[in-house]
Short mmCIF file of C-alpha atoms and ligand atoms in Angstrom, two decimals:
data_model
loop_
_atom_site.label_atom_id
_atom_site.label_comp_id
_atom_site.label_asym_id
_atom_site.label_seq_id
_atom_site.Cartn_x
_atom_site.Cartn_y
_atom_site.Cartn_z
CA MET A 6 162.91 43.49 132.18
CA THR A 7 161.53 44.19 135.61
CA ARG A 8 159.57 47.34 136.22
CA ASP A 9 162.31 48.73 138.47
CA ALA A 10 164.88 48.35 135.70
CA VAL A 11 162.95 50.38 133.14
CA PRO A 12 164.85 53.60 132.34
CA ALA A 13 162.95 56.89 132.38
CA THR A 14 164.25 57.89 128.95
CA SER A 15 165.90 55.86 126.23
CA ASP A 16 167.12 56.20 122.66
CA ASP A 17 167.23 52.44 122.24
CA LEU A 18 164.37 51.42 119.95
CA TRP A 19 163.87 47.99 121.56
CA THR A 20 163.73 49.40 125.05
CA VAL A 21 161.31 52.10 123.92
CA MET A 22 158.98 49.73 122.03
CA SER A 23 158.89 47.16 124.82
CA THR A 24 158.14 49.69 127.56
CA ALA A 25 155.71 52.04 125.79
CA SER A 26 152.68 50.83 127.70
CA ALA A 27 149.77 53.16 128.30
CA VAL A 28 150.38 55.80 130.98
CA ARG A 29 147.22 57.22 132.53
CA ARG A 30 148.51 59.02 135.62
CA TYR A 31 150.56 62.16 135.14
CA ARG A 32 152.57 64.59 137.19
CA ASP A 33 151.43 68.19 137.01
CA ASP A 34 154.44 69.41 134.99
CA PRO A 35 153.53 70.75 131.58
CA VAL A 36 154.79 69.04 128.44
CA ASP A 37 157.27 71.49 126.98
CA ASP A 38 157.03 72.56 123.35
CA ARG A 39 160.38 71.04 122.41
CA ALA A 40 159.32 67.57 123.58
CA LEU A 41 155.91 67.93 121.97
CA GLN A 42 157.48 69.10 118.73
CA ARG A 43 159.70 65.99 118.61
CA CYS A 44 156.61 63.78 119.09
CA LEU A 45 154.72 65.62 116.35
CA THR A 46 157.71 65.42 114.03
CA ALA A 47 157.99 61.66 114.63
CA ALA A 48 154.27 61.38 113.87
CA SER A 49 154.77 63.22 110.60
CA TRP A 50 157.44 60.69 109.55
CA ALA A 51 154.93 57.80 109.50
CA PRO A 52 153.99 55.94 106.32
CA SER A 53 150.60 56.48 104.67
CA GLY A 54 148.89 55.14 101.55
CA GLY A 55 150.52 56.75 98.50
CA ASN A 56 152.44 58.99 100.93
CA GLN A 57 149.35 61.21 100.98
CA GLN A 58 149.91 62.04 104.68
CA PRO A 59 146.18 62.62 105.09
CA TRP A 60 146.47 63.62 108.75
CA ARG A 61 146.23 66.57 111.07
CA PHE A 62 147.49 66.51 114.65
CA VAL A 63 145.47 68.98 116.72
CA VAL A 64 147.11 70.10 119.97
CA LEU A 65 144.22 70.99 122.25
CA ARG A 66 145.10 73.80 124.63
CA SER A 67 141.98 75.94 124.89
CA GLU A 68 139.84 75.87 128.03
CA GLU A 69 136.81 75.15 125.85
CA ALA A 70 138.38 72.06 124.29
CA ARG A 71 139.57 70.78 127.66
CA ALA A 72 136.10 71.23 129.12
CA LEU A 73 134.54 69.25 126.27
CA ILE A 74 137.07 66.44 126.72
CA SER A 75 136.54 66.38 130.49
CA ALA A 76 132.77 66.03 130.10
CA ALA A 77 133.22 63.33 127.45
CA ALA A 78 135.69 61.41 129.61
CA ALA A 79 133.26 61.51 132.53
CA ARG A 80 130.53 60.13 130.27
CA ALA A 81 132.93 57.43 129.04
CA TRP A 82 133.56 56.41 132.64
CA ASP A 83 129.84 56.27 133.42
CA SER A 84 129.09 54.08 130.43
CA MET A 85 132.10 51.85 131.08
CA ARG A 86 130.99 51.26 134.66
CA GLU A 87 127.52 50.43 133.48
CA PHE A 88 128.64 48.20 130.62
CA TYR A 89 131.09 46.16 132.68
CA ARG A 90 128.97 46.45 135.85
CA LEU A 91 132.02 47.67 137.70
CA PRO A 92 131.86 47.90 141.46
CA ASP A 93 133.15 50.94 143.31
CA LEU A 94 136.89 50.70 142.97
CA ASP A 95 139.07 50.21 145.97
CA ASP A 96 142.05 52.48 145.35
CA GLY A 97 144.16 50.26 147.59
CA ALA A 98 143.61 47.12 145.46
CA THR A 99 146.87 45.60 144.25
CA ASP A 100 145.89 42.89 141.75
CA PRO A 101 146.80 43.84 138.14
CA LYS A 102 143.21 44.13 136.85
CA SER A 103 142.10 46.38 139.70
CA ARG A 104 145.19 48.53 139.32
CA VAL A 105 144.50 49.09 135.61
CA LEU A 106 140.82 49.82 136.30
CA SER A 107 141.69 52.23 139.06
CA ALA A 108 144.19 54.01 136.74
CA MET A 109 141.51 54.15 134.01
CA ALA A 110 139.00 55.57 136.46
CA GLU A 111 141.41 58.28 137.59
CA HIS A 112 142.33 59.00 133.98
CA MET A 113 138.70 59.49 132.99
CA ARG A 114 137.90 61.56 136.07
CA ALA A 115 140.90 63.80 135.33
CA GLY A 116 139.79 63.93 131.67
CA GLY A 117 140.79 67.12 129.95
CA SER A 118 143.26 68.14 132.64
CA ALA A 119 146.04 65.89 131.29
CA PRO A 120 149.17 68.01 130.70
CA ALA A 121 148.76 67.68 126.93
CA LEU A 122 145.96 66.51 124.63
CA VAL A 123 146.48 65.71 120.97
CA LEU A 124 143.70 64.77 118.57
CA PHE A 125 144.59 62.72 115.49
CA CYS A 126 142.42 63.35 112.42
CA VAL A 127 142.41 61.74 109.00
CA GLN A 128 140.97 62.73 105.65
CA PRO A 129 139.37 59.72 103.94
CA GLN A 130 140.91 59.03 100.55
CA PRO A 131 138.62 58.18 97.61
CA GLY A 132 137.78 54.46 97.54
CA ALA A 133 139.67 53.66 100.73
CA SER A 134 138.03 51.31 103.24
CA ASP A 135 137.81 52.26 106.92
CA LEU A 136 140.67 49.88 107.57
CA HIS A 137 142.82 51.52 104.93
CA GLN A 138 141.95 54.95 106.35
CA GLY A 139 142.99 53.92 109.83
CA GLY A 140 146.22 52.55 108.37
CA SER A 141 147.03 56.05 107.18
CA VAL A 142 146.81 57.67 110.61
CA PHE A 143 147.47 55.07 113.34
CA PRO A 144 151.12 54.55 112.35
CA ALA A 145 151.56 58.31 112.92
CA MET A 146 150.02 57.93 116.35
CA GLN A 147 152.34 55.03 117.16
CA ASN A 148 155.37 57.10 116.10
CA PHE A 149 154.14 59.83 118.42
CA LEU A 150 153.76 57.34 121.28
CA LEU A 151 157.28 55.98 120.77
CA ALA A 152 158.82 59.45 120.56
CA ALA A 153 156.97 60.39 123.76
CA ARG A 154 158.18 57.26 125.54
CA SER A 155 161.74 57.82 124.37
CA GLN A 156 161.73 61.27 125.98
CA GLY A 157 160.31 60.04 129.27
CA LEU A 158 156.74 61.13 128.56
CA GLY A 159 153.80 58.78 128.95
CA ALA A 160 150.63 58.71 126.90
CA ALA A 161 147.34 56.90 126.55
CA ILE A 162 145.15 56.41 123.50
CA THR A 163 141.49 57.29 124.09
CA LEU A 164 138.31 57.46 122.06
CA TRP A 165 136.73 60.10 124.31
CA HIS A 166 136.47 62.51 121.39
CA SER A 167 133.67 60.34 119.98
CA LEU A 168 131.47 61.43 122.89
CA CYS A 169 131.78 65.12 122.06
CA GLU A 170 132.53 64.93 118.36
CA ASP A 171 130.02 67.47 117.04
CA ASP A 172 131.02 70.12 119.58
CA LEU A 173 134.70 69.45 119.04
CA ARG A 174 134.33 69.72 115.27
CA GLU A 175 132.61 73.05 115.59
CA LEU A 176 135.05 74.44 118.15
CA ILE A 177 138.14 73.46 116.15
CA GLY A 178 136.65 74.02 112.71
CA ILE A 179 137.29 70.49 111.47
CA PRO A 180 136.05 70.18 107.87
CA HIS A 181 133.15 67.77 107.32
CA ASP A 182 135.20 65.45 105.14
CA TRP A 183 137.75 64.76 107.89
CA GLN A 184 137.42 62.00 110.50
CA LEU A 185 138.53 62.01 114.11
CA ALA A 186 140.70 58.96 114.76
CA ALA A 187 141.86 59.09 118.38
CA LEU A 188 142.76 61.41 121.22
CA LEU A 189 146.03 61.07 123.14
CA THR A 190 146.55 62.23 126.69
CA VAL A 191 150.22 62.95 127.36
CA GLY A 192 152.32 63.86 130.37
CA ARG A 193 155.21 62.96 132.67
CA PRO A 194 154.27 59.61 134.25
CA ARG A 195 153.55 59.60 137.95
CA GLY A 196 154.53 55.97 138.37
CA GLY A 197 157.20 55.46 135.72
CA HIS A 198 157.06 53.28 132.63
CA LYS A 199 156.45 49.57 132.62
CA PRO A 200 157.13 46.72 130.20
CA VAL A 201 154.27 45.82 127.86
CA ARG A 202 152.55 42.47 128.47
CA ARG A 203 151.66 40.72 125.24
CA ARG A 204 150.84 37.27 123.94
CA PRO A 205 153.80 35.10 122.87
CA LEU A 206 154.63 34.94 119.17
CA ALA A 207 153.41 31.33 118.95
CA GLU A 208 149.90 32.64 119.55
CA VAL A 209 149.98 35.51 117.10
CA ALA A 210 152.38 34.56 114.28
CA VAL A 211 152.05 31.73 111.78
CA VAL A 212 154.21 30.50 108.90
CA ASP A 213 152.54 29.88 105.54
CA ARG A 214 149.36 28.42 107.05
CA TRP A 215 146.92 29.68 109.66
CA ASP A 216 147.34 26.45 111.63
CA ARG A 217 151.16 26.49 111.61
CA PRO A 218 152.34 28.65 114.51
CA TRP A 219 155.71 30.33 114.58
CA THR A 220 158.07 28.02 116.44
CA GLY A 221 161.36 29.84 116.04
CA ALA A 222 163.17 31.98 118.56
CA GLY A 223 160.83 34.00 120.73
CA ALA A 224 157.88 31.64 120.26
CA ASP A 225 157.25 31.38 123.98
CA THR A 226 158.16 34.77 125.19
CA VAL A 227 159.88 37.92 124.07
CA ARG A 228 162.37 39.37 126.45
CA VAL A 229 164.17 42.59 125.76
CA ASP A 230 167.19 43.28 127.85
CA ILE A 231 168.07 46.74 128.91
CA ALA A 232 170.97 46.96 126.47
CA GLY A 233 168.54 46.48 123.66
CA ALA A 234 169.17 42.95 122.45
CA SER A 235 165.88 41.11 122.04
CA SER A 236 165.57 37.40 122.62
C1 FMN B 3 141.96 52.01 119.20
C2 FMN B 3 142.32 52.08 120.67
C3 FMN B 3 141.46 52.69 121.56
C4 FMN B 3 141.80 52.80 122.91
N1 FMN B 3 140.96 53.46 123.76
C5 FMN B 3 141.33 53.63 125.03
C6 FMN B 3 140.51 54.41 125.91
O1 FMN B 3 139.45 54.95 125.52
N2 FMN B 3 140.90 54.57 127.19
C7 FMN B 3 142.08 54.02 127.64
O2 FMN B 3 142.39 54.21 128.82
N3 FMN B 3 142.89 53.28 126.85
C8 FMN B 3 142.54 53.08 125.56
N4 FMN B 3 143.35 52.37 124.72
C9 FMN B 3 144.65 51.83 125.23
C10 FMN B 3 144.59 50.31 125.42
O3 FMN B 3 143.72 50.01 126.48
C11 FMN B 3 146.00 49.79 125.71
O4 FMN B 3 146.85 50.11 124.64
C12 FMN B 3 146.00 48.29 125.90
O5 FMN B 3 145.20 47.93 126.99
C13 FMN B 3 147.40 47.74 126.12
O6 FMN B 3 147.86 48.19 127.37
P1 FMN B 3 149.33 48.78 127.54
O7 FMN B 3 149.46 49.87 126.52
O8 FMN B 3 149.38 49.30 128.94
O9 FMN B 3 150.31 47.69 127.31
C14 FMN B 3 143.03 52.26 123.38
C15 FMN B 3 143.90 51.63 122.46
C16 FMN B 3 143.56 51.56 121.13
C17 FMN B 3 144.55 50.92 120.17
#
């Protein structure tokens, strides 16, 4: 599917899944409550260990929360630049890597001013490993992302909350025994949706043995046509 052929909204699961790539640039329009409610409802339909549903989805609307997220996002950008030794970005650059970096930079500079911010929290279950814990909240986040994409919204996962966690906990009143999993920024995309780019199945799926790659249909590439049939 070419980028131009990607529909703004879709109820077709295959189209939605294959075009739900991260969106980091938003129009100014607010995310209306009806659309947000559908995303939150989809999130609440996710599976969790023992169906405990040990999650809370915190919609961050207060000025105080937005200010904390903005400052954290700015710090995330500073440390990312330092870590990767990034040069000053040329906003006119057109190669794919520079375009993603420039979108990430703008996203972090805009920080808490995204049209909607939603924090995903999880309550650790007794005896559960970190991996198990994450497995009881990230499927909810993915359902949210797909519901957003279906309705023409775009979103990006961030870990900015980890740079202001103590302040955020205090502001929101998050109990000590809850963990903060991820923060989503959500809004109407400024540049539309684009197909995801992922490794072919032959690199990521095996049959019976680690050294026996999947060789069936879709081993080289996965194409999803606009009508929804995958091949
Ligand atoms: C656990 C996790 C943390 C992430 N953190 C960030 C983040 O802090 N900032 C960001 O811009 N994207 C973040 N992402 C989004 C990934 O960069 C993105 O999903 C990945 O590059 C694939 O790109 P695509 O969604 O455009 O196909 C995160 C994704 C995951 C799963």
